[in-house]
Amino acid sequence: MNRLFATSLSFVLASSVVHLSAQYKQEEYQKYPVQKIFPKTKLDSAEAKAAIAVGETTIKGVAFTKPKTIYGYKAPLAERIYANHILIELFPLTPYYQEWYNLKKNEENLKKNKIVYMDRAAYKYRVTCETNSKGEFTFPKMKPGKYLIVGTLPWYNTKSYDQYTGSGYGNNGSVTDYYQRQYYSTTHSDFLMEVVEVPADKKEVKVKLN
Protein backbone atom coordinates (compact mmCIF):
# COMPACT_ATOMS: atom_id res chain seq x y z
CA MET A 1 0.00 0.00 0.00
CA ASN A 2 2.80 2.39 0.78
CA ARG A 3 4.44 1.75 -2.59
CA LEU A 4 1.12 2.30 -4.36
CA PHE A 5 0.53 5.52 -2.44
CA ALA A 6 4.02 6.79 -3.25
CA THR A 7 3.51 6.00 -6.95
CA SER A 8 0.16 7.83 -6.98
CA LEU A 9 1.67 10.83 -5.19
CA SER A 10 4.53 10.98 -7.69
CA PHE A 11 2.01 10.97 -10.55
CA VAL A 12 0.04 13.83 -8.95
CA LEU A 13 3.19 15.90 -8.41
CA ALA A 14 4.42 15.29 -11.94
CA SER A 15 1.02 16.29 -13.33
CA SER A 16 1.11 19.49 -11.29
CA VAL A 17 4.55 20.40 -12.63
CA VAL A 18 3.42 19.85 -16.22
CA HIS A 19 0.33 21.96 -15.65
CA LEU A 20 2.31 24.83 -14.13
CA SER A 21 4.88 24.92 -16.93
CA ALA A 22 2.12 25.29 -19.52
CA GLN A 23 0.30 28.18 -17.86
CA TYR A 24 -1.14 30.90 -20.11
CA LYS A 25 0.50 34.30 -20.37
CA GLN A 26 -1.93 37.16 -20.83
CA GLU A 27 -1.11 39.59 -23.64
CA GLU A 28 -0.48 43.22 -22.81
CA TYR A 29 -3.49 45.51 -23.05
CA GLN A 30 -3.60 47.62 -26.20
CA LYS A 31 -6.18 50.35 -26.52
CA TYR A 32 -5.62 50.31 -30.27
CA PRO A 33 -4.42 46.96 -31.67
CA VAL A 34 -1.91 47.25 -34.52
CA GLN A 35 -3.55 47.59 -37.95
CA LYS A 36 -1.18 46.83 -40.83
CA ILE A 37 -2.20 48.54 -44.06
CA PHE A 38 -0.74 47.48 -47.44
CA PRO A 39 -1.46 48.84 -50.92
CA LYS A 40 -3.92 46.75 -52.91
CA THR A 41 -2.48 47.75 -56.27
CA LYS A 42 -0.40 45.02 -57.86
CA LEU A 43 3.28 45.88 -58.19
CA ASP A 44 4.59 45.97 -61.76
CA SER A 45 8.23 45.03 -61.15
CA ALA A 46 9.33 45.64 -64.73
CA GLU A 47 7.81 49.13 -64.74
CA ALA A 48 9.40 50.01 -61.37
CA LYS A 49 12.82 48.76 -62.44
CA ALA A 50 12.70 50.67 -65.73
CA ALA A 51 11.64 53.89 -63.98
CA ILE A 52 14.80 54.06 -61.86
CA ALA A 53 17.17 53.15 -64.69
CA VAL A 54 20.03 55.51 -65.57
CA GLY A 55 19.05 58.90 -67.01
CA GLU A 56 20.59 62.33 -67.48
CA THR A 57 18.92 64.55 -64.85
CA THR A 58 20.22 65.32 -61.36
CA ILE A 59 17.86 65.78 -58.43
CA LYS A 60 19.30 68.03 -55.73
CA GLY A 61 17.50 68.68 -52.48
CA VAL A 62 17.65 69.65 -48.85
CA ALA A 63 15.90 67.78 -46.02
CA PHE A 64 14.77 69.56 -42.87
CA THR A 65 11.96 69.90 -40.37
CA LYS A 66 10.68 72.50 -37.91
CA PRO A 67 9.35 72.31 -34.34
CA LYS A 68 5.59 71.91 -34.08
CA THR A 69 3.22 74.29 -32.37
CA ILE A 70 0.83 73.21 -29.61
CA TYR A 71 -1.74 72.66 -32.39
CA GLY A 72 0.42 70.06 -34.15
CA TYR A 73 1.53 72.19 -37.09
CA LYS A 74 5.11 73.05 -37.99
CA ALA A 75 5.84 76.61 -36.91
CA PRO A 76 6.43 78.57 -40.17
CA LEU A 77 8.80 81.10 -38.60
CA ALA A 78 10.79 78.60 -36.55
CA GLU A 79 14.40 77.82 -37.38
CA ARG A 80 15.06 74.84 -39.64
CA ILE A 81 16.37 71.58 -38.20
CA TYR A 82 18.49 70.04 -40.94
CA ALA A 83 18.75 66.31 -41.57
CA ASN A 84 22.26 65.56 -40.40
CA HIS A 85 23.57 62.41 -42.15
CA ILE A 86 20.32 60.50 -42.56
CA LEU A 87 19.29 58.02 -45.26
CA ILE A 88 17.13 59.39 -48.09
CA GLU A 89 15.21 56.92 -50.28
CA LEU A 90 13.75 57.50 -53.75
CA PHE A 91 10.99 55.33 -55.24
CA PRO A 92 9.44 55.49 -58.73
CA LEU A 93 5.90 56.84 -58.55
CA THR A 94 4.23 53.97 -60.37
CA PRO A 95 0.61 53.09 -59.42
CA TYR A 96 1.72 50.87 -56.52
CA TYR A 97 3.89 53.55 -54.91
CA GLN A 98 1.24 56.19 -55.63
CA GLU A 99 -1.27 54.21 -53.57
CA TRP A 100 1.31 53.69 -50.82
CA TYR A 101 1.92 57.45 -50.76
CA ASN A 102 -1.82 58.20 -50.55
CA LEU A 103 -2.29 55.67 -47.73
CA LYS A 104 0.70 57.04 -45.84
CA LYS A 105 -0.60 60.58 -46.19
CA ASN A 106 -4.29 60.02 -45.51
CA GLU A 107 -4.82 56.74 -43.65
CA GLU A 108 -1.85 56.25 -41.33
CA ASN A 109 -2.44 57.18 -37.69
CA LEU A 110 0.43 56.23 -35.39
CA LYS A 111 -1.49 57.23 -32.26
CA LYS A 112 -4.12 54.64 -33.11
CA ASN A 113 -1.57 52.05 -34.33
CA LYS A 114 -2.70 52.27 -37.96
CA ILE A 115 0.56 51.74 -39.84
CA VAL A 116 1.09 51.69 -43.61
CA TYR A 117 3.60 49.13 -44.85
CA MET A 118 5.33 48.52 -48.16
CA ASP A 119 5.68 45.02 -49.58
CA ARG A 120 9.19 43.58 -49.40
CA ALA A 121 9.30 43.14 -53.18
CA ALA A 122 8.39 46.80 -53.74
CA TYR A 123 11.03 48.02 -51.29
CA LYS A 124 13.76 46.64 -53.57
CA TYR A 125 13.12 49.23 -56.29
CA ARG A 126 14.65 52.31 -54.77
CA VAL A 127 17.70 54.57 -54.95
CA THR A 128 19.36 55.77 -51.74
CA CYS A 129 21.78 58.45 -50.65
CA GLU A 130 23.00 60.04 -47.42
CA THR A 131 22.62 63.70 -46.54
CA ASN A 132 25.48 65.88 -45.38
CA SER A 133 25.43 67.86 -42.13
CA LYS A 134 23.36 70.59 -43.82
CA GLY A 135 20.66 68.18 -44.98
CA GLU A 136 21.72 68.34 -48.64
CA PHE A 137 21.33 65.29 -50.87
CA THR A 138 21.77 64.38 -54.53
CA PHE A 139 20.32 61.75 -56.88
CA PRO A 140 22.32 61.88 -60.14
CA LYS A 141 21.44 60.32 -63.50
CA MET A 142 17.67 60.10 -63.10
CA LYS A 143 15.18 59.56 -65.93
CA PRO A 144 12.22 61.89 -66.65
CA GLY A 145 9.18 61.00 -64.57
CA LYS A 146 7.70 61.28 -61.09
CA TYR A 147 9.44 60.04 -57.95
CA LEU A 148 8.64 59.72 -54.26
CA ILE A 149 11.39 60.81 -51.87
CA VAL A 150 11.25 59.86 -48.16
CA GLY A 151 13.42 60.02 -45.06
CA THR A 152 13.16 59.83 -41.27
CA LEU A 153 14.68 62.75 -39.36
CA PRO A 154 15.43 62.23 -35.64
CA TRP A 155 15.88 65.39 -33.58
CA TYR A 156 15.54 66.69 -30.04
CA ASN A 157 14.90 69.95 -28.29
CA THR A 158 15.94 71.15 -24.85
CA LYS A 159 13.52 72.63 -22.33
CA SER A 160 13.91 73.90 -18.80
CA TYR A 161 12.01 74.40 -15.57
CA ASP A 162 12.75 75.93 -12.15
CA GLN A 163 13.05 73.33 -9.38
CA TYR A 164 12.41 74.41 -5.80
CA THR A 165 15.56 73.84 -3.67
CA GLY A 166 14.63 75.40 -0.33
CA SER A 167 13.73 78.58 1.52
CA GLY A 168 15.65 81.18 3.49
CA TYR A 169 14.37 83.17 6.47
CA GLY A 170 15.32 86.74 7.26
CA ASN A 171 15.70 88.36 10.68
CA ASN A 172 12.53 90.29 10.12
CA GLY A 173 10.50 87.14 9.40
CA SER A 174 10.62 87.39 5.63
CA VAL A 175 10.82 84.19 3.57
CA THR A 176 12.78 83.79 0.34
CA ASP A 177 12.26 80.72 -1.85
CA TYR A 178 15.19 79.46 -3.91
CA TYR A 179 15.00 77.69 -7.27
CA GLN A 180 17.54 76.05 -9.56
CA ARG A 181 17.19 75.88 -13.34
CA GLN A 182 16.93 72.28 -14.58
CA TYR A 183 17.21 71.18 -18.21
CA TYR A 184 15.81 68.15 -20.01
CA SER A 185 15.62 66.93 -23.60
CA THR A 186 12.67 65.65 -25.60
CA THR A 187 13.32 63.35 -28.57
CA HIS A 188 11.32 63.43 -31.81
CA SER A 189 11.26 61.62 -35.14
CA ASP A 190 9.70 63.23 -38.22
CA PHE A 191 8.87 61.22 -41.34
CA LEU A 192 9.55 63.37 -44.42
CA MET A 193 7.85 62.63 -47.75
CA GLU A 194 7.73 64.56 -51.02
CA VAL A 195 6.81 63.93 -54.65
CA VAL A 196 9.12 65.37 -57.30
CA GLU A 197 8.71 65.45 -61.08
CA VAL A 198 11.64 65.38 -63.48
CA PRO A 199 10.76 67.02 -66.82
CA ALA A 200 12.36 65.68 -70.00
CA ASP A 201 13.99 69.03 -70.83
CA LYS A 202 15.77 69.72 -67.51
CA LYS A 203 19.26 68.72 -66.44
CA GLU A 204 18.72 69.58 -62.77
CA VAL A 205 15.68 69.61 -60.47
CA LYS A 206 15.64 70.99 -56.94
CA VAL A 207 13.38 69.79 -54.12
CA LYS A 208 12.70 70.58 -50.45
CA LEU A 209 12.04 67.52 -48.32
CA ASN A 210 10.23 68.72 -45.21
mmCIF file of C-alpha atoms in Angstrom:
data_model
loop_
_atom_site.group_PDB
_atom_site.id
_atom_site.type_symbol
_atom_site.label_atom_id
_atom_site.label_comp_id
_atom_site.label_asym_id
_atom_site.label_seq_id
_atom_site.Cartn_x
_atom_site.Cartn_y
_atom_site.Cartn_z
ATOM 1 C CA MET A 1 0.000 0.000 0.000
ATOM 2 C CA ASN A 2 2.804 2.394 0.776
ATOM 3 C CA ARG A 3 4.443 1.746 -2.587
ATOM 4 C CA LEU A 4 1.119 2.304 -4.359
ATOM 5 C CA PHE A 5 0.533 5.519 -2.437
ATOM 6 C CA ALA A 6 4.022 6.791 -3.249
ATOM 7 C CA THR A 7 3.513 6.003 -6.949
ATOM 8 C CA SER A 8 0.162 7.831 -6.979
ATOM 9 C CA LEU A 9 1.671 10.828 -5.190
ATOM 10 C CA SER A 10 4.528 10.976 -7.692
ATOM 11 C CA PHE A 11 2.010 10.974 -10.551
ATOM 12 C CA VAL A 12 0.042 13.831 -8.948
ATOM 13 C CA LEU A 13 3.193 15.900 -8.413
ATOM 14 C CA ALA A 14 4.415 15.286 -11.937
ATOM 15 C CA SER A 15 1.020 16.289 -13.330
ATOM 16 C CA SER A 16 1.110 19.493 -11.285
ATOM 17 C CA VAL A 17 4.548 20.400 -12.631
ATOM 18 C CA VAL A 18 3.425 19.854 -16.221
ATOM 19 C CA HIS A 19 0.331 21.956 -15.645
ATOM 20 C CA LEU A 20 2.306 24.831 -14.127
ATOM 21 C CA SER A 21 4.876 24.916 -16.927
ATOM 22 C CA ALA A 22 2.121 25.289 -19.519
ATOM 23 C CA GLN A 23 0.299 28.179 -17.864
ATOM 24 C CA TYR A 24 -1.144 30.896 -20.113
ATOM 25 C CA LYS A 25 0.501 34.304 -20.367
ATOM 26 C CA GLN A 26 -1.933 37.163 -20.830
ATOM 27 C CA GLU A 27 -1.113 39.586 -23.645
ATOM 28 C CA GLU A 28 -0.477 43.225 -22.810
ATOM 29 C CA TYR A 29 -3.491 45.505 -23.054
ATOM 30 C CA GLN A 30 -3.605 47.617 -26.196
ATOM 31 C CA LYS A 31 -6.179 50.347 -26.525
ATOM 32 C CA TYR A 32 -5.615 50.308 -30.267
ATOM 33 C CA PRO A 33 -4.423 46.956 -31.671
ATOM 34 C CA VAL A 34 -1.913 47.250 -34.524
ATOM 35 C CA GLN A 35 -3.547 47.585 -37.947
ATOM 36 C CA LYS A 36 -1.181 46.831 -40.828
ATOM 37 C CA ILE A 37 -2.200 48.537 -44.062
ATOM 38 C CA PHE A 38 -0.736 47.481 -47.437
ATOM 39 C CA PRO A 39 -1.456 48.845 -50.920
ATOM 40 C CA LYS A 40 -3.918 46.750 -52.908
ATOM 41 C CA THR A 41 -2.481 47.754 -56.269
ATOM 42 C CA LYS A 42 -0.396 45.016 -57.862
ATOM 43 C CA LEU A 43 3.280 45.879 -58.186
ATOM 44 C CA ASP A 44 4.592 45.975 -61.757
ATOM 45 C CA SER A 45 8.235 45.026 -61.154
ATOM 46 C CA ALA A 46 9.328 45.640 -64.731
ATOM 47 C CA GLU A 47 7.814 49.134 -64.737
ATOM 48 C CA ALA A 48 9.397 50.008 -61.374
ATOM 49 C CA LYS A 49 12.824 48.756 -62.443
ATOM 50 C CA ALA A 50 12.697 50.666 -65.726
ATOM 51 C CA ALA A 51 11.641 53.891 -63.977
ATOM 52 C CA ILE A 52 14.803 54.058 -61.860
ATOM 53 C CA ALA A 53 17.175 53.146 -64.692
ATOM 54 C CA VAL A 54 20.032 55.507 -65.574
ATOM 55 C CA GLY A 55 19.051 58.896 -67.007
ATOM 56 C CA GLU A 56 20.593 62.329 -67.480
ATOM 57 C CA THR A 57 18.923 64.550 -64.849
ATOM 58 C CA THR A 58 20.220 65.323 -61.364
ATOM 59 C CA ILE A 59 17.859 65.778 -58.426
ATOM 60 C CA LYS A 60 19.295 68.029 -55.728
ATOM 61 C CA GLY A 61 17.501 68.676 -52.478
ATOM 62 C CA VAL A 62 17.650 69.648 -48.845
ATOM 63 C CA ALA A 63 15.903 67.778 -46.023
ATOM 64 C CA PHE A 64 14.771 69.564 -42.874
ATOM 65 C CA THR A 65 11.955 69.904 -40.372
ATOM 66 C CA LYS A 66 10.681 72.501 -37.910
ATOM 67 C CA PRO A 67 9.348 72.309 -34.342
ATOM 68 C CA LYS A 68 5.588 71.906 -34.084
ATOM 69 C CA THR A 69 3.217 74.289 -32.372
ATOM 70 C CA ILE A 70 0.826 73.214 -29.615
ATOM 71 C CA TYR A 71 -1.743 72.661 -32.385
ATOM 72 C CA GLY A 72 0.417 70.057 -34.155
ATOM 73 C CA TYR A 73 1.529 72.194 -37.087
ATOM 74 C CA LYS A 74 5.110 73.050 -37.988
ATOM 75 C CA ALA A 75 5.842 76.609 -36.907
ATOM 76 C CA PRO A 76 6.428 78.571 -40.165
ATOM 77 C CA LEU A 77 8.797 81.102 -38.605
ATOM 78 C CA ALA A 78 10.791 78.600 -36.547
ATOM 79 C CA GLU A 79 14.401 77.820 -37.376
ATOM 80 C CA ARG A 80 15.056 74.838 -39.641
ATOM 81 C CA ILE A 81 16.369 71.578 -38.196
ATOM 82 C CA TYR A 82 18.489 70.042 -40.942
ATOM 83 C CA ALA A 83 18.745 66.307 -41.568
ATOM 84 C CA ASN A 84 22.263 65.558 -40.403
ATOM 85 C CA HIS A 85 23.567 62.410 -42.148
ATOM 86 C CA ILE A 86 20.319 60.498 -42.563
ATOM 87 C CA LEU A 87 19.289 58.021 -45.258
ATOM 88 C CA ILE A 88 17.125 59.389 -48.087
ATOM 89 C CA GLU A 89 15.213 56.921 -50.279
ATOM 90 C CA LEU A 90 13.751 57.500 -53.749
ATOM 91 C CA PHE A 91 10.990 55.329 -55.243
ATOM 92 C CA PRO A 92 9.442 55.487 -58.726
ATOM 93 C CA LEU A 93 5.903 56.845 -58.550
ATOM 94 C CA THR A 94 4.228 53.973 -60.372
ATOM 95 C CA PRO A 95 0.607 53.091 -59.421
ATOM 96 C CA TYR A 96 1.719 50.867 -56.524
ATOM 97 C CA TYR A 97 3.889 53.549 -54.913
ATOM 98 C CA GLN A 98 1.243 56.189 -55.626
ATOM 99 C CA GLU A 99 -1.266 54.209 -53.566
ATOM 100 C CA TRP A 100 1.307 53.687 -50.822
ATOM 101 C CA TYR A 101 1.919 57.450 -50.759
ATOM 102 C CA ASN A 102 -1.816 58.196 -50.552
ATOM 103 C CA LEU A 103 -2.292 55.673 -47.729
ATOM 104 C CA LYS A 104 0.704 57.041 -45.840
ATOM 105 C CA LYS A 105 -0.599 60.578 -46.190
ATOM 106 C CA ASN A 106 -4.290 60.017 -45.514
ATOM 107 C CA GLU A 107 -4.821 56.737 -43.647
ATOM 108 C CA GLU A 108 -1.848 56.249 -41.331
ATOM 109 C CA ASN A 109 -2.438 57.176 -37.690
ATOM 110 C CA LEU A 110 0.430 56.226 -35.387
ATOM 111 C CA LYS A 111 -1.488 57.228 -32.255
ATOM 112 C CA LYS A 112 -4.124 54.639 -33.108
ATOM 113 C CA ASN A 113 -1.569 52.047 -34.325
ATOM 114 C CA LYS A 114 -2.702 52.272 -37.961
ATOM 115 C CA ILE A 115 0.565 51.738 -39.837
ATOM 116 C CA VAL A 116 1.086 51.685 -43.606
ATOM 117 C CA TYR A 117 3.603 49.129 -44.849
ATOM 118 C CA MET A 118 5.334 48.521 -48.157
ATOM 119 C CA ASP A 119 5.684 45.022 -49.584
ATOM 120 C CA ARG A 120 9.189 43.581 -49.400
ATOM 121 C CA ALA A 121 9.304 43.141 -53.179
ATOM 122 C CA ALA A 122 8.390 46.799 -53.736
ATOM 123 C CA TYR A 123 11.032 48.020 -51.293
ATOM 124 C CA LYS A 124 13.764 46.644 -53.571
ATOM 125 C CA TYR A 125 13.123 49.230 -56.293
ATOM 126 C CA ARG A 126 14.649 52.310 -54.773
ATOM 127 C CA VAL A 127 17.705 54.571 -54.947
ATOM 128 C CA THR A 128 19.358 55.771 -51.740
ATOM 129 C CA CYS A 129 21.776 58.454 -50.651
ATOM 130 C CA GLU A 130 23.000 60.038 -47.416
ATOM 131 C CA THR A 131 22.618 63.698 -46.544
ATOM 132 C CA ASN A 132 25.484 65.885 -45.382
ATOM 133 C CA SER A 133 25.432 67.862 -42.126
ATOM 134 C CA LYS A 134 23.355 70.592 -43.818
ATOM 135 C CA GLY A 135 20.663 68.181 -44.984
ATOM 136 C CA GLU A 136 21.722 68.345 -48.635
ATOM 137 C CA PHE A 137 21.329 65.286 -50.869
ATOM 138 C CA THR A 138 21.770 64.381 -54.535
ATOM 139 C CA PHE A 139 20.316 61.749 -56.880
ATOM 140 C CA PRO A 140 22.319 61.879 -60.138
ATOM 141 C CA LYS A 141 21.441 60.324 -63.503
ATOM 142 C CA MET A 142 17.668 60.100 -63.103
ATOM 143 C CA LYS A 143 15.180 59.564 -65.930
ATOM 144 C CA PRO A 144 12.222 61.892 -66.650
ATOM 145 C CA GLY A 145 9.180 61.000 -64.569
ATOM 146 C CA LYS A 146 7.701 61.275 -61.093
ATOM 147 C CA TYR A 147 9.444 60.040 -57.951
ATOM 148 C CA LEU A 148 8.643 59.722 -54.261
ATOM 149 C CA ILE A 149 11.386 60.806 -51.868
ATOM 150 C CA VAL A 150 11.248 59.865 -48.164
ATOM 151 C CA GLY A 151 13.416 60.021 -45.063
ATOM 152 C CA THR A 152 13.157 59.834 -41.268
ATOM 153 C CA LEU A 153 14.683 62.751 -39.364
ATOM 154 C CA PRO A 154 15.426 62.227 -35.640
ATOM 155 C CA TRP A 155 15.885 65.388 -33.584
ATOM 156 C CA TYR A 156 15.544 66.687 -30.045
ATOM 157 C CA ASN A 157 14.895 69.951 -28.291
ATOM 158 C CA THR A 158 15.945 71.145 -24.847
ATOM 159 C CA LYS A 159 13.517 72.630 -22.335
ATOM 160 C CA SER A 160 13.907 73.899 -18.803
ATOM 161 C CA TYR A 161 12.009 74.402 -15.565
ATOM 162 C CA ASP A 162 12.753 75.926 -12.154
ATOM 163 C CA GLN A 163 13.053 73.333 -9.375
ATOM 164 C CA TYR A 164 12.413 74.408 -5.801
ATOM 165 C CA THR A 165 15.562 73.838 -3.667
ATOM 166 C CA GLY A 166 14.627 75.397 -0.332
ATOM 167 C CA SER A 167 13.734 78.577 1.521
ATOM 168 C CA GLY A 168 15.650 81.176 3.486
ATOM 169 C CA TYR A 169 14.369 83.170 6.467
ATOM 170 C CA GLY A 170 15.319 86.745 7.259
ATOM 171 C CA ASN A 171 15.703 88.361 10.684
ATOM 172 C CA ASN A 172 12.528 90.295 10.123
ATOM 173 C CA GLY A 173 10.504 87.143 9.405
ATOM 174 C CA SER A 174 10.624 87.389 5.634
ATOM 175 C CA VAL A 175 10.818 84.192 3.568
ATOM 176 C CA THR A 176 12.780 83.788 0.343
ATOM 177 C CA ASP A 177 12.258 80.723 -1.846
ATOM 178 C CA TYR A 178 15.189 79.462 -3.908
ATOM 179 C CA TYR A 179 15.001 77.691 -7.273
ATOM 180 C CA GLN A 180 17.542 76.053 -9.562
ATOM 181 C CA ARG A 181 17.189 75.885 -13.344
ATOM 182 C CA GLN A 182 16.930 72.278 -14.580
ATOM 183 C CA TYR A 183 17.214 71.182 -18.214
ATOM 184 C CA TYR A 184 15.812 68.149 -20.013
ATOM 185 C CA SER A 185 15.620 66.929 -23.603
ATOM 186 C CA THR A 186 12.669 65.647 -25.604
ATOM 187 C CA THR A 187 13.322 63.346 -28.566
ATOM 188 C CA HIS A 188 11.324 63.434 -31.806
ATOM 189 C CA SER A 189 11.262 61.623 -35.143
ATOM 190 C CA ASP A 190 9.703 63.229 -38.216
ATOM 191 C CA PHE A 191 8.874 61.224 -41.344
ATOM 192 C CA LEU A 192 9.547 63.366 -44.424
ATOM 193 C CA MET A 193 7.846 62.632 -47.747
ATOM 194 C CA GLU A 194 7.726 64.557 -51.017
ATOM 195 C CA VAL A 195 6.809 63.928 -54.653
ATOM 196 C CA VAL A 196 9.119 65.368 -57.297
ATOM 197 C CA GLU A 197 8.707 65.449 -61.078
ATOM 198 C CA VAL A 198 11.642 65.375 -63.480
ATOM 199 C CA PRO A 199 10.762 67.023 -66.824
ATOM 200 C CA ALA A 200 12.362 65.684 -69.995
ATOM 201 C CA ASP A 201 13.991 69.026 -70.833
ATOM 202 C CA LYS A 202 15.771 69.719 -67.514
ATOM 203 C CA LYS A 203 19.257 68.718 -66.443
ATOM 204 C CA GLU A 204 18.720 69.585 -62.767
ATOM 205 C CA VAL A 205 15.684 69.605 -60.466
ATOM 206 C CA LYS A 206 15.637 70.991 -56.937
ATOM 207 C CA VAL A 207 13.376 69.794 -54.122
ATOM 208 C CA LYS A 208 12.695 70.575 -50.454
ATOM 209 C CA LEU A 209 12.040 67.515 -48.320
ATOM 210 C CA ASN A 210 10.234 68.723 -45.208
#
